mmCIF file of C-alpha atoms in Angstrom:
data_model
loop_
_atom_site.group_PDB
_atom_site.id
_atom_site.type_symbol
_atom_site.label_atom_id
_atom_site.label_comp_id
_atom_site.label_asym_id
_atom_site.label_seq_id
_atom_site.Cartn_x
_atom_site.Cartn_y
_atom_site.Cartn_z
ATOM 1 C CA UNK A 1 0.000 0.000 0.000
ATOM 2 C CA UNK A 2 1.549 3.138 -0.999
ATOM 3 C CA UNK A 3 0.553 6.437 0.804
ATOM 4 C CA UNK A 4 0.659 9.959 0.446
ATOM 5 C CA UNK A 5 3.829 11.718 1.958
ATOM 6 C CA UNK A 6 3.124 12.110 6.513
ATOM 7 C CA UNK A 7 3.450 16.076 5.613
ATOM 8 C CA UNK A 8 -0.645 16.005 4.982
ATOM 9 C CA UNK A 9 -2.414 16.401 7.992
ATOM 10 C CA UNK A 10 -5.062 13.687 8.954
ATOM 11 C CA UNK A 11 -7.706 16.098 8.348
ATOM 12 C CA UNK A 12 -6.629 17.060 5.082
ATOM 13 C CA UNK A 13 -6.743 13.733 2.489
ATOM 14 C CA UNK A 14 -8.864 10.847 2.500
ATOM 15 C CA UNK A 15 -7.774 7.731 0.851
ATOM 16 C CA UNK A 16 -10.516 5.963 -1.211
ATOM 17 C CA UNK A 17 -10.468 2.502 -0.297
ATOM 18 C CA UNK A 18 -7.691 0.433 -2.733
ATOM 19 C CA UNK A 19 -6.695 4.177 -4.511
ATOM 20 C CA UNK A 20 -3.336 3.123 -3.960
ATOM 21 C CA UNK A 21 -2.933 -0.571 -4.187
ATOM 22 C CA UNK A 22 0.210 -1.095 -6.722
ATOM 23 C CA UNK A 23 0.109 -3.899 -9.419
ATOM 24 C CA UNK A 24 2.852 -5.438 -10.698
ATOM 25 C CA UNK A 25 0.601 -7.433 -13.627
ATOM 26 C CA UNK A 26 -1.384 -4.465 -14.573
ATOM 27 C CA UNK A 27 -1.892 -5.048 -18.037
ATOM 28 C CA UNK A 28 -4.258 -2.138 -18.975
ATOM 29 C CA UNK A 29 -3.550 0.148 -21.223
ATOM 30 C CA UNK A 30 -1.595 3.376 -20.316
ATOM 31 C CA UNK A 31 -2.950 6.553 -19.546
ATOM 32 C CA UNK A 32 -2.492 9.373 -22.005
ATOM 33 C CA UNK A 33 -1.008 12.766 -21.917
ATOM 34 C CA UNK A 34 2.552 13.931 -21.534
ATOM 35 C CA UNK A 35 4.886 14.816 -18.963
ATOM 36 C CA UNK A 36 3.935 17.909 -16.511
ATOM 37 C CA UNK A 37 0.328 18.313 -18.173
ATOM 38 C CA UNK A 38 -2.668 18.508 -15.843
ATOM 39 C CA UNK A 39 -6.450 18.641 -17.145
ATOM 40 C CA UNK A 40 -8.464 20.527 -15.024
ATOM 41 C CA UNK A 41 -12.268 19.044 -15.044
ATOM 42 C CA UNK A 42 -14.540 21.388 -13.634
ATOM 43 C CA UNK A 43 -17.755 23.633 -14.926
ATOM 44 C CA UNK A 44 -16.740 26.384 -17.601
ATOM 45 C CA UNK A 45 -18.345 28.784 -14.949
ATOM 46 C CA UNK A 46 -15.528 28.423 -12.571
ATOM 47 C CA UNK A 47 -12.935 28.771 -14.750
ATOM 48 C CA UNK A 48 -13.002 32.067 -14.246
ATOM 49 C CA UNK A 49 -13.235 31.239 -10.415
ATOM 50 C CA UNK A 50 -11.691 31.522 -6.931
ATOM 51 C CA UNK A 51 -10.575 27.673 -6.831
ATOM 52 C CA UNK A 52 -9.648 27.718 -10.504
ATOM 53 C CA UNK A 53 -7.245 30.621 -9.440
ATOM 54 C CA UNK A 54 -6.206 28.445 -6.300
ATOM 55 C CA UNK A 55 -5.732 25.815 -8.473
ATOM 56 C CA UNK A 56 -3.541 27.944 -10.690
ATOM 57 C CA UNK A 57 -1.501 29.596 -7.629
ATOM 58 C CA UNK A 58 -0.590 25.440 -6.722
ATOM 59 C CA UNK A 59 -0.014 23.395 -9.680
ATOM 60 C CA UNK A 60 0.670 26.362 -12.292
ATOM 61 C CA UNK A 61 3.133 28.106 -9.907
ATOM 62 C CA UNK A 62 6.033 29.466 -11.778
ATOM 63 C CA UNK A 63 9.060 27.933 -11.203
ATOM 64 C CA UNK A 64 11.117 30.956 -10.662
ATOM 65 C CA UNK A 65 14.770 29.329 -10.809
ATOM 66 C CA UNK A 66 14.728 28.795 -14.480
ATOM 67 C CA UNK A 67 16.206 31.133 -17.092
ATOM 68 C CA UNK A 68 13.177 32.153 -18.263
ATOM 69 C CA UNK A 69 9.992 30.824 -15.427
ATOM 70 C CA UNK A 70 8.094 27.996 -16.794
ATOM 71 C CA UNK A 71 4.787 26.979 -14.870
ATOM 72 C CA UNK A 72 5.225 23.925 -12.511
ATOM 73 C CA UNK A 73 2.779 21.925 -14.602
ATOM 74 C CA UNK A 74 0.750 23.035 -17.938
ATOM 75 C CA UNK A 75 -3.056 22.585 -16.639
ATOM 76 C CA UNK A 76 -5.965 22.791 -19.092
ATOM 77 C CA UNK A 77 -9.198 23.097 -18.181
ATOM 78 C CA UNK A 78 -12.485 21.210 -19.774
ATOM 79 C CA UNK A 79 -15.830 20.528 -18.569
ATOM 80 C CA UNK A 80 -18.561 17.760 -19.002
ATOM 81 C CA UNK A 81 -20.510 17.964 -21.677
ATOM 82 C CA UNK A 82 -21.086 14.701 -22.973
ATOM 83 C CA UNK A 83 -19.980 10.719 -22.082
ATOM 84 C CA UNK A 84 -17.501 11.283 -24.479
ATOM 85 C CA UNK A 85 -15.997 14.126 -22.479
ATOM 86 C CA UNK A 86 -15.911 12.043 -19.370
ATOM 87 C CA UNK A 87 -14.395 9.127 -21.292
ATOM 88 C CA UNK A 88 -11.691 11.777 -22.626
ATOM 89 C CA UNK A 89 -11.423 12.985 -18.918
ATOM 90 C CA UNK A 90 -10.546 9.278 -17.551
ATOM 91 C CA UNK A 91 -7.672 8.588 -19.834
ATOM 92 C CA UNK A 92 -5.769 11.444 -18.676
ATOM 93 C CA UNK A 93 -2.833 10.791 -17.560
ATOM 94 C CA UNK A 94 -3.085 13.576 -15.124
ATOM 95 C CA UNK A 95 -6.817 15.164 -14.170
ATOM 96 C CA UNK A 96 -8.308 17.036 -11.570
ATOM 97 C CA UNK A 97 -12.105 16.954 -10.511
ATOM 98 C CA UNK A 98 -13.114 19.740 -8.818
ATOM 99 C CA UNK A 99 -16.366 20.809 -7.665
ATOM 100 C CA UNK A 100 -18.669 22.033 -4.428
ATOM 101 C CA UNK A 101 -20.116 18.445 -3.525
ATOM 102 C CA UNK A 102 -23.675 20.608 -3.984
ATOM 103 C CA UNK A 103 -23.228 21.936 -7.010
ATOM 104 C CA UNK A 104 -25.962 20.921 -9.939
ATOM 105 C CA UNK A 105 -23.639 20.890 -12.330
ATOM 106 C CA UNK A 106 -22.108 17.457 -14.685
ATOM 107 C CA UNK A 107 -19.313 17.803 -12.808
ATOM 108 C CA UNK A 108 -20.786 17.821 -9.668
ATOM 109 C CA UNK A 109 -22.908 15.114 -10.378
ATOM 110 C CA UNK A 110 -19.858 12.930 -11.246
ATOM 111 C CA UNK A 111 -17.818 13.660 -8.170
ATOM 112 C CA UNK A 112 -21.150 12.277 -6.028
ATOM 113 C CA UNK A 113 -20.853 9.250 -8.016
ATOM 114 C CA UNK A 114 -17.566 8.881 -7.294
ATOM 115 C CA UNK A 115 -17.263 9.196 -3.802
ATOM 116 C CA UNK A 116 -19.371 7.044 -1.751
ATOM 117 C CA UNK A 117 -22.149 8.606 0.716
ATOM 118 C CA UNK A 118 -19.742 8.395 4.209
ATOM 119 C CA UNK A 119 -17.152 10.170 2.383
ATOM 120 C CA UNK A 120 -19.613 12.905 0.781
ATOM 121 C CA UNK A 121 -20.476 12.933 4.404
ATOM 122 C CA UNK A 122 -16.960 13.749 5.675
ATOM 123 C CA UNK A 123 -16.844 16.558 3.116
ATOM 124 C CA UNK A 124 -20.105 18.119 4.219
ATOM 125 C CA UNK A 125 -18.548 18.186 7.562
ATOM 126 C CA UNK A 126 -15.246 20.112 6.219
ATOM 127 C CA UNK A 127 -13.279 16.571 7.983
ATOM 128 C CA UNK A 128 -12.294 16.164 3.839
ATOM 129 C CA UNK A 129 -11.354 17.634 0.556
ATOM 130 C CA UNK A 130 -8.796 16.055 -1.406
ATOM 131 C CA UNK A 131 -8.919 12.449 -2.507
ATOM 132 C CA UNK A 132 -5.839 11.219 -4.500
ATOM 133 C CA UNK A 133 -6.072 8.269 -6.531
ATOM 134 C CA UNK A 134 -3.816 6.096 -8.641
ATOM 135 C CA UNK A 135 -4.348 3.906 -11.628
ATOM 136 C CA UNK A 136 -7.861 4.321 -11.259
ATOM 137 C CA UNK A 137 -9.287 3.834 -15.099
ATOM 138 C CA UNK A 138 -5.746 3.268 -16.860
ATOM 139 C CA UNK A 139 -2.191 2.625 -15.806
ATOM 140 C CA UNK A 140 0.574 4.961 -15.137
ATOM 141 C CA UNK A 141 -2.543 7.767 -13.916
ATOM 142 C CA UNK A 142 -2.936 9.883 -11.676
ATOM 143 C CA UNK A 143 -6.205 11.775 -10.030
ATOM 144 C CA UNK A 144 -7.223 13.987 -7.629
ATOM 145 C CA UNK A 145 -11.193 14.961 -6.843
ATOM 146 C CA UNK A 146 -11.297 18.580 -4.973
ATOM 147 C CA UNK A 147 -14.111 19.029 -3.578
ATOM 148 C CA UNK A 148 -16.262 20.800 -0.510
ATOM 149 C CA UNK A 149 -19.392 22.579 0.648
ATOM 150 C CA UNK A 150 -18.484 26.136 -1.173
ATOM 151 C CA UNK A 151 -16.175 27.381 -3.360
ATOM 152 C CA UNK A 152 -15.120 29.920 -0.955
ATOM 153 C CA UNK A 153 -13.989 27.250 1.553
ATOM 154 C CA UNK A 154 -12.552 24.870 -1.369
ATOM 155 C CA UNK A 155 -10.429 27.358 -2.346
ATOM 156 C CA UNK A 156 -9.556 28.410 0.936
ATOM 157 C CA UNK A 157 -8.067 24.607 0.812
ATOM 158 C CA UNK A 158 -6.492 24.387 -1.629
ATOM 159 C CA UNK A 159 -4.214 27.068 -0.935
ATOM 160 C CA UNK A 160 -3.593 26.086 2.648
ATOM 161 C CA UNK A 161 -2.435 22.936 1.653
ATOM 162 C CA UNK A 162 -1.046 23.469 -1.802
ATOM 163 C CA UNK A 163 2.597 22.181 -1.002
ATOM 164 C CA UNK A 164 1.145 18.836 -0.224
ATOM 165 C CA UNK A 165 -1.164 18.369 -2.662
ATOM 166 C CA UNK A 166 1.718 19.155 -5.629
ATOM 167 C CA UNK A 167 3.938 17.111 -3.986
ATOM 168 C CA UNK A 168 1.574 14.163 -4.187
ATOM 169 C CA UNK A 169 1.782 14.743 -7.773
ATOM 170 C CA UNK A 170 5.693 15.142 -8.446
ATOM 171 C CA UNK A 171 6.394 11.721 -6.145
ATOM 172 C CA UNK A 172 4.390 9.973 -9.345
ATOM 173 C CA UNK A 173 5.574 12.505 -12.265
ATOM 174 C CA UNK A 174 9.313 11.976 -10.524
ATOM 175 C CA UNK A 175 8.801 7.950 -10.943
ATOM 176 C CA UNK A 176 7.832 8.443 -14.906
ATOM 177 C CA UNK A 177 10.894 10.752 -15.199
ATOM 178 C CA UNK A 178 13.333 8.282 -13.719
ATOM 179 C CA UNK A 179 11.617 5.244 -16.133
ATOM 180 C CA UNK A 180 11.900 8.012 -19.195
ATOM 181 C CA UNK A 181 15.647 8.854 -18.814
ATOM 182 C CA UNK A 182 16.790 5.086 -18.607
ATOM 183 C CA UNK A 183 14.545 3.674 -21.094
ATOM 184 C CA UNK A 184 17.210 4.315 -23.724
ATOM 185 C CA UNK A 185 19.337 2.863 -21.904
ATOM 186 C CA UNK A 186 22.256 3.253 -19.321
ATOM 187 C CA UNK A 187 25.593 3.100 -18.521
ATOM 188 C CA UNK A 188 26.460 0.500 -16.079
ATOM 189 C CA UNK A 189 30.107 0.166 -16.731
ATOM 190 C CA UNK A 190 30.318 4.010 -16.070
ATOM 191 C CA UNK A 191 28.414 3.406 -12.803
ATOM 192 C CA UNK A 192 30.044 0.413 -11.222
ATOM 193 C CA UNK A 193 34.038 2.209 -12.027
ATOM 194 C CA UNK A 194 31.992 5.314 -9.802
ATOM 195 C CA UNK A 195 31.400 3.313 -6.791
ATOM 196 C CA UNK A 196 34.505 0.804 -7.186
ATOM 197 C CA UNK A 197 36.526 3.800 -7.159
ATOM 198 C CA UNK A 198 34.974 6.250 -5.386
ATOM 199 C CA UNK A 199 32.495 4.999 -2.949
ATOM 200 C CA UNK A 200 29.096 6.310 -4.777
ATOM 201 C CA UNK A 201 27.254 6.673 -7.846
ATOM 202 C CA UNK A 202 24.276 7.596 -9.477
ATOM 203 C CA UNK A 203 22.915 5.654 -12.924
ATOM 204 C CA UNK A 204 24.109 7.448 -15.798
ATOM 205 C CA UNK A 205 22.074 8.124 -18.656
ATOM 206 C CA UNK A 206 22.930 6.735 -22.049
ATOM 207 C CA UNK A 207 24.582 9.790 -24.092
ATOM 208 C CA UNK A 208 26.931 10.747 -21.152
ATOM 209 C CA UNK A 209 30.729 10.134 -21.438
ATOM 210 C CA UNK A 210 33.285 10.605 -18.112
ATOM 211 C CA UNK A 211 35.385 14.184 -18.480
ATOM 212 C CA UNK A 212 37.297 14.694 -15.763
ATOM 213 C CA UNK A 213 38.260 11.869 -12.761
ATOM 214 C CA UNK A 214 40.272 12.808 -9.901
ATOM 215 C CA UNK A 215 40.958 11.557 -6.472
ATOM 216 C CA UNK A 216 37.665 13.827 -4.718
ATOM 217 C CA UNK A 217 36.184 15.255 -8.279
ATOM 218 C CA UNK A 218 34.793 13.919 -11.290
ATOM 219 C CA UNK A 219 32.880 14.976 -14.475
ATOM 220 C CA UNK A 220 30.377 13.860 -17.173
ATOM 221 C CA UNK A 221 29.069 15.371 -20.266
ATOM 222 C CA UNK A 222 26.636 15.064 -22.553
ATOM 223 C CA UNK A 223 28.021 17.240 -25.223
ATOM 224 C CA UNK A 224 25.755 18.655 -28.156
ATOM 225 C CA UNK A 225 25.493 21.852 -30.036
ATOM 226 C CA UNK A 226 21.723 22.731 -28.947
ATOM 227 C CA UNK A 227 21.868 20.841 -25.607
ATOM 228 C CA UNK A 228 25.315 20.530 -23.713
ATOM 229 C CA UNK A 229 24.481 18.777 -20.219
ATOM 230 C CA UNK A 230 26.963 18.015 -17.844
ATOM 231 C CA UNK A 231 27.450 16.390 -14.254
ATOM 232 C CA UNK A 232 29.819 16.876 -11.500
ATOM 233 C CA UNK A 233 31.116 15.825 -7.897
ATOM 234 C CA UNK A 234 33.074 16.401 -5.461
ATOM 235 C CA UNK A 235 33.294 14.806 -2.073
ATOM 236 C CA UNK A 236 35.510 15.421 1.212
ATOM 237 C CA UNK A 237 36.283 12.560 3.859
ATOM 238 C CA UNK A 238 36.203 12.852 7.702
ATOM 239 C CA UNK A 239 33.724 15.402 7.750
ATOM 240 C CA UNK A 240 32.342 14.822 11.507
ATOM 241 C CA UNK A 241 29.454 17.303 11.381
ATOM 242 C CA UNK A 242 27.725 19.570 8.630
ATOM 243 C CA UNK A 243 26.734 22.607 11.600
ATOM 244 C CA UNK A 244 28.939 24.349 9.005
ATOM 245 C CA UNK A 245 26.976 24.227 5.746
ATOM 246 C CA UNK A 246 24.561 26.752 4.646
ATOM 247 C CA UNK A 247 23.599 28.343 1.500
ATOM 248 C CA UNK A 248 25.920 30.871 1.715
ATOM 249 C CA UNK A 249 28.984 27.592 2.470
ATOM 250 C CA UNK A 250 27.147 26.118 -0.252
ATOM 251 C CA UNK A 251 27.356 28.441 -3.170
ATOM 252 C CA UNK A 252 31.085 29.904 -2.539
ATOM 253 C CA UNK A 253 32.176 26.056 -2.356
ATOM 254 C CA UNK A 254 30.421 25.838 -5.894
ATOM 255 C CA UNK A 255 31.692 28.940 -7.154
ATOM 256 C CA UNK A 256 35.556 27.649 -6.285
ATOM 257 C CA UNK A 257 35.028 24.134 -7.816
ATOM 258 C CA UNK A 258 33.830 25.578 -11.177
ATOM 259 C CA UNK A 259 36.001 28.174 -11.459
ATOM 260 C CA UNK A 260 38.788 25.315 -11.135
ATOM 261 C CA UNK A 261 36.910 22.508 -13.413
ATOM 262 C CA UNK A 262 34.123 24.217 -14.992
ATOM 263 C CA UNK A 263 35.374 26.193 -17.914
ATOM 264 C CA UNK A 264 34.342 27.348 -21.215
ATOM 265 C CA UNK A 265 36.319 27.651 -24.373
ATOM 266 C CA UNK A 266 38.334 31.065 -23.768
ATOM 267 C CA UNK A 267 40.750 30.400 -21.134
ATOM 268 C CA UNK A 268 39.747 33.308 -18.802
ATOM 269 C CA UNK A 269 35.973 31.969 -19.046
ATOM 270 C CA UNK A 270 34.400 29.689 -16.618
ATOM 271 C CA UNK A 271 30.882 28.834 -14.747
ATOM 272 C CA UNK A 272 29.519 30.503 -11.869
ATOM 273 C CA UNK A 273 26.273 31.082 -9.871
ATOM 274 C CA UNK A 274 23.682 33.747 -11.394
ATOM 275 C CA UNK A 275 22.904 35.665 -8.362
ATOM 276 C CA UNK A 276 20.926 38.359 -10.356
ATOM 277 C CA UNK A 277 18.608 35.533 -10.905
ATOM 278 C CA UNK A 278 16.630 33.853 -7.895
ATOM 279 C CA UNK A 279 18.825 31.117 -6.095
ATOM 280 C CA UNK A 280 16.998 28.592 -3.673
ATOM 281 C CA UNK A 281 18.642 26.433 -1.272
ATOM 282 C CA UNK A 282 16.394 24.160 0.422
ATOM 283 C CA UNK A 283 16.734 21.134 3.700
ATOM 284 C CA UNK A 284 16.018 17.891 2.287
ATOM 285 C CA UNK A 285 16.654 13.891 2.284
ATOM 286 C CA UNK A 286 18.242 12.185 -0.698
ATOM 287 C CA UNK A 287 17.329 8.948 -0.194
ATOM 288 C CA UNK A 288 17.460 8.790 2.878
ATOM 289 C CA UNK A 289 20.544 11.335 3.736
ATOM 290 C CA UNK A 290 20.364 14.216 4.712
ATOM 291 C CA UNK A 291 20.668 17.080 2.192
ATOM 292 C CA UNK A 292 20.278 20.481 0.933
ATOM 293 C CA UNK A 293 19.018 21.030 -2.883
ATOM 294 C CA UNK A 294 19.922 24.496 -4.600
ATOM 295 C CA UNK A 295 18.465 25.352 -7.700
ATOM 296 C CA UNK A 296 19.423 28.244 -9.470
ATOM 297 C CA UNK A 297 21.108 29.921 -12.735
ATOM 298 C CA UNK A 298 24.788 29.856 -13.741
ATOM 299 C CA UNK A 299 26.532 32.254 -15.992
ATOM 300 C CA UNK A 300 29.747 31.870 -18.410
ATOM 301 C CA UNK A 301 32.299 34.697 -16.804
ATOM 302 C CA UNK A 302 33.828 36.525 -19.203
ATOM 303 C CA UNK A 303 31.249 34.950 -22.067
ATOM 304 C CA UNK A 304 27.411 35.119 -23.231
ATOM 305 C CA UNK A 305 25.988 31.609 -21.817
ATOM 306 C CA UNK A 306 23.730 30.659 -19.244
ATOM 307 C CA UNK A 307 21.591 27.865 -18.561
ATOM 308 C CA UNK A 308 19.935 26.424 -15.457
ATOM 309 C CA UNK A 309 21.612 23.823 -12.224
ATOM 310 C CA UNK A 310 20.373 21.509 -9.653
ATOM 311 C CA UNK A 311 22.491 21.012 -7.043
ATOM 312 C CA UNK A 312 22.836 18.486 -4.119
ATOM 313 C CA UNK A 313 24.773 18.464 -1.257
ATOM 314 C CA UNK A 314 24.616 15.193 0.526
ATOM 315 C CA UNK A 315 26.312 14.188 3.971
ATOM 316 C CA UNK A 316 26.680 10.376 4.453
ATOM 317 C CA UNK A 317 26.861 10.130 8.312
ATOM 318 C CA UNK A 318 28.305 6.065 7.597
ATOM 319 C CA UNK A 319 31.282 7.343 5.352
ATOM 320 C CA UNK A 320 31.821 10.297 7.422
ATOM 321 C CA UNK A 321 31.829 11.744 3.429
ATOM 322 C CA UNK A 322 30.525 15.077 2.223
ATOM 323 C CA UNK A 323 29.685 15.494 -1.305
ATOM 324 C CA UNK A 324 28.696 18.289 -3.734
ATOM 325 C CA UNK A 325 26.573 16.817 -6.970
ATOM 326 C CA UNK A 326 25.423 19.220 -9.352
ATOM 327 C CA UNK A 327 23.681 18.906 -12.961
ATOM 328 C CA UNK A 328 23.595 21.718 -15.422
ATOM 329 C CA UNK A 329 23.106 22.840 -18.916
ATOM 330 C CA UNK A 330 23.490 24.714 -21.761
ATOM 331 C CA UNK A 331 20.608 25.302 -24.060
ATOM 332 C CA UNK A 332 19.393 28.756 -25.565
ATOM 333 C CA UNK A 333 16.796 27.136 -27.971
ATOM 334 C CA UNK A 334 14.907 24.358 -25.752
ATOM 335 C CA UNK A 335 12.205 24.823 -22.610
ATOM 336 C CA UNK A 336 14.889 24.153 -19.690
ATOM 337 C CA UNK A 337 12.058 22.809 -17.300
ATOM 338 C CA UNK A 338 12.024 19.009 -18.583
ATOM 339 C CA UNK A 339 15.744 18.524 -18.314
ATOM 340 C CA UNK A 340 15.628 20.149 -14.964
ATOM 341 C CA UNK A 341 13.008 17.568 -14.148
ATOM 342 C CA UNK A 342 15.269 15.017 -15.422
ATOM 343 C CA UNK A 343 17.846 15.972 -13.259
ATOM 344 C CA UNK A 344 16.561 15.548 -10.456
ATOM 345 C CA UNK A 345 15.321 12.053 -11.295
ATOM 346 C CA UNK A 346 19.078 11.257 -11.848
ATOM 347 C CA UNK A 347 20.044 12.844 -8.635
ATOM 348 C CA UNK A 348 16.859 10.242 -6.849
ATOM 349 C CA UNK A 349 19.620 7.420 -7.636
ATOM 350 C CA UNK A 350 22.558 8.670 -5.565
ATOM 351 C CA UNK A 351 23.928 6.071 -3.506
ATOM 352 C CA UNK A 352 27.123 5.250 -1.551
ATOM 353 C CA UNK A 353 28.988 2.067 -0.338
ATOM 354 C CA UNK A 354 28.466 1.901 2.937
ATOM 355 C CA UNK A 355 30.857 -0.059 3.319
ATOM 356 C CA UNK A 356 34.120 2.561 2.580
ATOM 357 C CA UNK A 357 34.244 3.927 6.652
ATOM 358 C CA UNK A 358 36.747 6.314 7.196
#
């Protein structure tokens, strides 16, 4: 049984009954739509709404870190017209129901069919609002039904608790980036030499080959003329605390590594951190480690590039091992928000060898 994340309060999200049952042998047919897409399902007289502009505000959030901000997920709004609409609706990959559990609308009618009367009952009583489900109609889906006794209140929700209710939604969208990097392919050989050699790894996409390998820094790239990618790491041993690290530790630490390993084409030119541009540094576990994540811009000194990062920096309390992994790229002509995402699905498959105890 898989649940949603322990941040949701009790009060917040119901579970329907078997919503999140996994099967291995599910042998329906996948849902449809493509990566970060949302359709919205409510009446056309909400879109212009309260909750549709809650909605907005939480899934269509601009990520802010980018280049150029994208909107955390694309959302497109429909309403029920017709069986056929519905049918459309359910094959979503990603859809939202949302509606006031009153409301005499097709919509509203739908979402009362859905949930079963003690459940209509704990919305009515404001216990309720937001019921997740998984692989409901088709595989590989995901659905949420919003719903309450006024749209005041419902929206009123929905941003109190938007956090959790998009981070129900990038645990699955994180699992289909993960499957769509490696589907190509991977390279294991690259991998294993990582953790023989250095204690850790993370699985390496297809297309990347290894740049630089020292004793406490290596390098990948994915080198092309529209899309240059690129991976690095550094680690120190004996590190017996991390009171010391901050964003501020973070970023200069960065800054020094680049500005050794990092460089462009000009020999004065080399990568460093965009601070004109919003840079977020954020407490977090990487599997299971504790961690910061900093997302930001970089810029070419001395040169006319730019692109977006992901950083990591991980301390393994086993190795006594810090480490600094960061992803980045180069791209003027492509949306940066999909490799971003794909980044940090790489990043999901750190590990160490527990093993190597200093």
């Amino acid at each position: 049984m898989k649940h949603i994340k322990n941040t949701l309060p009790v009060t917040l999200l119901l579970l329907l009954t078997g919503s999140f049952v996994a099967c291995d042998n599910d042998f329906r047919r996948p849902a449809q739509g493509t990566f970060s897409e949302v359709l919205v399902v409510m009446d056309s007289t909400k879109w212009n709404s309260e909750v549709a502009d809650a909605i907005r505000g939480t899934f269509g959030s601009e990520i802010m870190t980018l280049p150029r901000p994208e909107e955390r997920y694309d959302l497109r709004f429909m309403t029920l017209r017709t069986n056929n609409d519905l049918e459309f609706a359910k094959r979503h990959k990603n859809a939202i129901f949302v509606g006031s559990i009153n409301e005499e609308t097709n919509v509203g009618s739908y979402i009362r069919a859905t949930l079963s009367d003690d459940i209509q009952e704990r919305v009515r009583t404001e216990q309720n609002f937001a019921f997740p489900l998984k692989d409901r109609w088709y595989s590989n889906q995901w659905t949420l039904i919003l719903s309450s006794t006024d749209d005041e209140k419902l929206a009123s929700q929905i941003r109190n608790s938007g956090e959790s209710l998009v981070e129900n939604l990038d645990e699955v969208e994180m699992e289909r980036w993960k499957y769509e990097v490696y589907r190509r392919g991977e390279q294991t050989e690259i991998s294993d030499s990582l953790m023989e050699s250095h204690g850790f790894h993370i699985r390496i996409q297809h297309d990347y080959t290894l740049n630089i390998d020292t004793t406490d820094f290596v390098s990948l790239r994915r080198p092309l003329v529209d899309n240059d990618r690129w991976i690095w790491a550094w680690w120190k041993d004996d590190v017996e605390s991390i009171d010391h690290v901050d964003a501020d530790w973070i970023n200069a630490k960065r800054d020094s590594l680049q500005e050794k390993y990092i460089r462009g084409t000009r020999e004065e030119s080399y990568v460093q951190t965009e601070f004109r541009r919003p840079v977020e540094t954020k407490a977090t576990k990487l599997n299971g480690r504790d961690a910061f994540e900093t997302r930001g811009t970089w810029k070419m000194e001395n040169d006319l590039m730019g692109g977006p990062f992901l950083n990591y920096t991980i301390y393994d309390e086993v190795q006594k091992r810090l480490y600094i992994l960061e992803f980045a790229q180069f791209a003027p002509r492509h949306s940066k928000r999909r490799f971003v995402y794909q980044f940090e699905a790489m990043a999901n498959t750190f590990d160490t060898d527990s093993t190597i105890v200093n």
